[in-house]
């Protein structure tokens, strides 16, 4: 599968997931219409479907405009049938979807919203605003427990899984991560690479799951350094995975 990244709005990413054998493609999270349609034309692909990870406007804002010009299937979680414009294929955990000859799998990962899903095609994971490179989405509709379960599901994927998330937030996420784990050398090294990429105007997405597990504080509820830091700030906090995750999320909300 070939992945085309499309920068949209201020810091969003939409994607084209293309079956190289047939030219069939899916559009992931089109927040805008025109730049996506232009890219479909440029790439000379046959767009068959829109895959929405969740209902937020900056992931679905292009649905209506694209559907005015082309007839596509629209996938999204079944609980969001009222919130995803043009939905024709409501999906749930474990469903299989096909793009040309490529087969993908749906993961139900609530927390950022109640109806959030991810789509996995081979190594390519489209995870919207649940797992970010070096971060995770805010808990707008779900609980910390739900989000932690969702992140555990993604963390269990193979180490070489490529994390294609919904935003270019890596640098700011790493700044926050360094406040909790200044002694994590992998984290410091990643920050150097990411700064250099941003200065050169390059995208820092995707990253591998291995990199995320080593440096993303929202996947590191077992890190001794993070727990030590939280204990200093909140002496009464119990340091189980949910409370570590929830506290790190609260600190990020205030960062
Ligand atoms: Zn969102």
XYZ file of C-alpha atoms and ligand atoms in Angstrom:
256
model
C 0.000 0.000 0.000
C 1.247 3.467 -0.859
C 0.418 6.298 1.534
C 0.106 9.921 0.380
C 0.124 12.501 3.157
C -1.916 15.678 2.541
C -1.328 18.671 4.852
C -4.712 20.298 5.558
C -5.942 23.290 7.591
C -3.289 24.575 9.995
C -1.714 21.361 11.251
C -3.976 18.483 10.145
C -2.997 15.527 8.002
C -5.343 13.730 5.634
C -4.123 10.675 3.732
C -4.661 8.706 0.569
C -4.203 4.980 1.125
C -3.596 3.525 -2.329
C -3.671 -0.100 -3.503
C -0.745 -0.069 -5.929
C -1.978 -3.066 -7.879
C -5.427 -1.688 -8.742
C -5.099 2.080 -8.170
C -8.085 1.967 -5.813
C -7.714 4.340 -2.869
C -9.298 5.448 0.371
C -9.241 9.016 1.664
C -8.524 9.140 5.391
C -9.936 12.093 7.384
C -10.508 14.738 4.708
C -10.896 17.957 6.691
C -11.125 19.944 3.430
C -12.527 19.273 -0.040
C -10.431 21.037 -2.696
C -6.881 20.058 -1.700
C -8.007 16.432 -1.376
C -9.759 16.336 -4.777
C -6.735 18.017 -6.406
C -4.418 15.431 -4.942
C -6.668 12.557 -6.064
C -6.458 13.933 -9.628
C -2.689 14.460 -9.474
C -2.052 10.944 -8.208
C -4.312 9.470 -10.924
C -5.963 7.116 -8.479
C -9.458 5.738 -8.207
C -10.872 6.989 -4.884
C -13.456 4.521 -3.621
C -14.031 5.431 0.006
C -13.620 7.941 2.806
C -12.383 6.518 6.110
C -13.222 8.804 9.028
C -11.523 8.087 12.347
C -13.973 10.269 14.312
C -16.630 12.922 13.907
C -14.655 16.140 14.581
C -14.938 18.767 11.833
C -11.202 18.850 11.278
C -11.465 15.182 10.197
C -14.813 15.159 8.348
C -15.162 18.742 7.052
C -14.387 17.677 3.470
C -16.868 14.775 3.338
C -19.856 16.720 1.987
C -17.878 18.586 -0.686
C -16.128 15.437 -1.892
C -19.436 13.529 -2.022
C -20.973 16.290 -4.160
C -18.352 15.561 -6.797
C -17.797 11.820 -6.391
C -19.767 8.843 -5.195
C -17.776 7.219 -2.395
C -18.531 4.952 0.529
C -18.021 6.604 3.909
C -16.781 4.557 6.868
C -17.007 5.537 10.527
C -17.941 4.005 13.856
C -21.534 2.786 14.035
C -22.245 4.908 17.124
C -21.460 8.043 15.084
C -23.966 7.439 12.272
C -25.610 10.764 13.196
C -22.357 12.716 13.418
C -20.309 11.600 10.400
C -21.540 13.347 7.231
C -22.573 10.931 4.471
C -21.774 7.729 6.368
C -22.748 4.594 4.393
C -20.605 1.914 6.092
C -20.902 1.941 9.885
C -18.110 -0.218 11.367
C -17.027 -1.663 14.695
C -14.069 -3.435 16.343
C -12.650 -6.239 14.237
C -14.466 -5.394 11.000
C -12.499 -5.969 7.805
C -12.514 -3.461 4.985
C -10.947 -3.634 1.548
C -9.348 -1.028 -0.685
C -8.642 -2.637 -4.039
C -6.776 -5.790 -3.060
C -5.592 -4.410 0.303
C -7.369 -5.584 3.410
C -7.663 -3.427 6.496
C -8.913 -3.940 10.017
C -10.957 -1.672 12.269
C -10.033 -0.994 15.907
C -12.558 0.648 18.205
C -10.554 3.074 20.336
C -12.821 5.465 22.285
C -11.519 8.154 24.644
C -10.925 11.281 22.556
C -14.515 10.808 21.337
C -16.942 7.995 22.136
C -16.982 6.735 18.537
C -13.295 6.858 17.588
C -11.806 4.107 15.390
C -8.426 3.327 13.827
C -7.806 1.599 10.472
C -4.827 -0.727 10.017
C -3.608 -1.762 6.553
C -0.511 -3.937 6.858
C 1.941 -1.772 8.810
C 0.017 1.448 8.240
C -2.085 2.593 11.186
C -4.467 5.525 10.770
C -5.283 6.445 14.344
C -6.754 9.961 14.085
C -6.587 11.858 17.379
C -6.189 8.893 19.743
C -2.443 8.210 19.511
C -0.346 11.151 18.337
C 3.343 10.989 17.576
C 4.780 11.563 21.075
C 1.340 12.332 22.509
C -2.344 11.464 22.632
C -5.655 13.234 22.087
C -7.585 15.091 24.750
C -10.376 13.301 26.600
C -13.287 15.263 25.126
C -15.959 12.582 25.451
C -14.423 9.492 27.058
C -12.751 8.560 30.336
C -9.099 7.979 31.187
C -9.866 4.244 31.580
C -11.318 4.059 28.061
C -8.404 5.973 26.549
C -5.856 3.815 28.360
C -7.551 0.650 27.050
C -7.525 2.115 23.541
C -3.838 3.015 23.768
C -3.017 -0.463 25.121
C -4.669 -1.949 22.043
C -2.488 0.163 19.741
C 0.676 -0.401 21.815
C 0.225 -4.168 21.302
C 0.642 -3.815 17.516
C 4.003 -4.835 15.960
C 6.959 -2.544 16.702
C 7.337 -1.600 13.024
C 3.742 -0.340 12.746
C 3.715 3.146 11.216
C 1.668 5.667 13.192
C -0.154 7.996 10.779
C -1.947 10.369 13.152
C -4.220 13.338 12.526
C -1.953 16.276 13.405
C 1.613 17.603 13.263
C 2.054 18.005 17.021
C 5.278 16.063 17.589
C 7.622 18.890 18.589
C 5.321 20.363 21.223
C 4.474 16.884 22.490
C 8.173 16.127 22.934
C 8.717 19.386 24.851
C 6.094 18.191 27.318
C 7.500 14.647 27.429
C 10.935 16.012 28.371
C 9.462 17.697 31.474
C 8.503 14.223 32.763
C 11.456 12.167 31.536
C 14.510 14.419 31.160
C 16.711 11.353 31.682
C 15.278 9.378 28.740
C 18.074 9.473 26.150
C 15.887 8.127 23.356
C 13.525 11.014 24.025
C 16.289 13.617 23.870
C 17.569 12.078 20.625
C 14.097 12.098 19.123
C 13.703 15.770 20.009
C 16.922 16.565 18.110
C 15.701 14.714 15.028
C 12.245 16.290 15.183
C 13.614 19.838 15.622
C 15.858 19.355 12.602
C 12.958 18.006 10.531
C 10.671 20.913 11.462
C 13.396 23.478 10.742
C 13.735 21.905 7.296
C 9.947 22.065 6.831
C 9.543 18.287 6.864
C 6.719 16.261 8.366
C 7.498 14.230 11.489
C 4.621 11.803 10.803
C 4.640 8.799 10.595
C 6.741 7.387 13.433
C 7.113 3.726 14.325
C 5.296 2.121 17.260
C 8.745 1.194 18.639
C 9.662 4.891 18.811
C 6.350 5.691 20.467
C 6.803 3.001 23.100
C 10.278 4.355 23.905
C 9.371 8.050 24.071
C 5.613 8.747 24.221
C 4.680 9.516 27.860
C 1.107 8.320 27.236
C 2.428 4.808 26.497
C 4.894 4.888 29.400
C 2.708 4.454 32.484
C 5.360 1.955 33.743
C 8.298 4.377 33.460
C 10.101 4.688 36.822
C 11.229 8.229 35.971
C 7.699 9.394 35.140
C 6.366 7.795 38.331
C 9.135 9.419 40.423
C 8.279 12.798 38.948
C 4.575 12.374 39.629
C 5.294 11.221 43.195
C 7.271 14.422 43.837
C 4.433 16.591 42.579
C 1.523 14.574 43.986
C 2.727 12.628 47.073
C -0.688 11.022 47.671
C -1.229 9.788 44.103
C -1.533 6.030 43.690
C 0.700 5.035 40.808
C -1.398 2.464 38.956
C -1.542 2.724 35.147
C -4.896 4.559 35.054
C -3.910 7.221 37.574
C -0.465 7.678 35.988
C -2.082 8.065 32.574
C -4.856 10.374 33.841
C -2.380 12.590 35.702
C -0.014 12.853 32.738
C -3.023 13.784 30.564
C -4.068 16.503 33.051
C -0.544 17.919 33.127
C -0.488 18.009 29.324
C -3.854 19.821 29.273
C -2.215 22.570 31.355
C 1.104 22.597 29.485
Zn -10.456 15.212 17.187
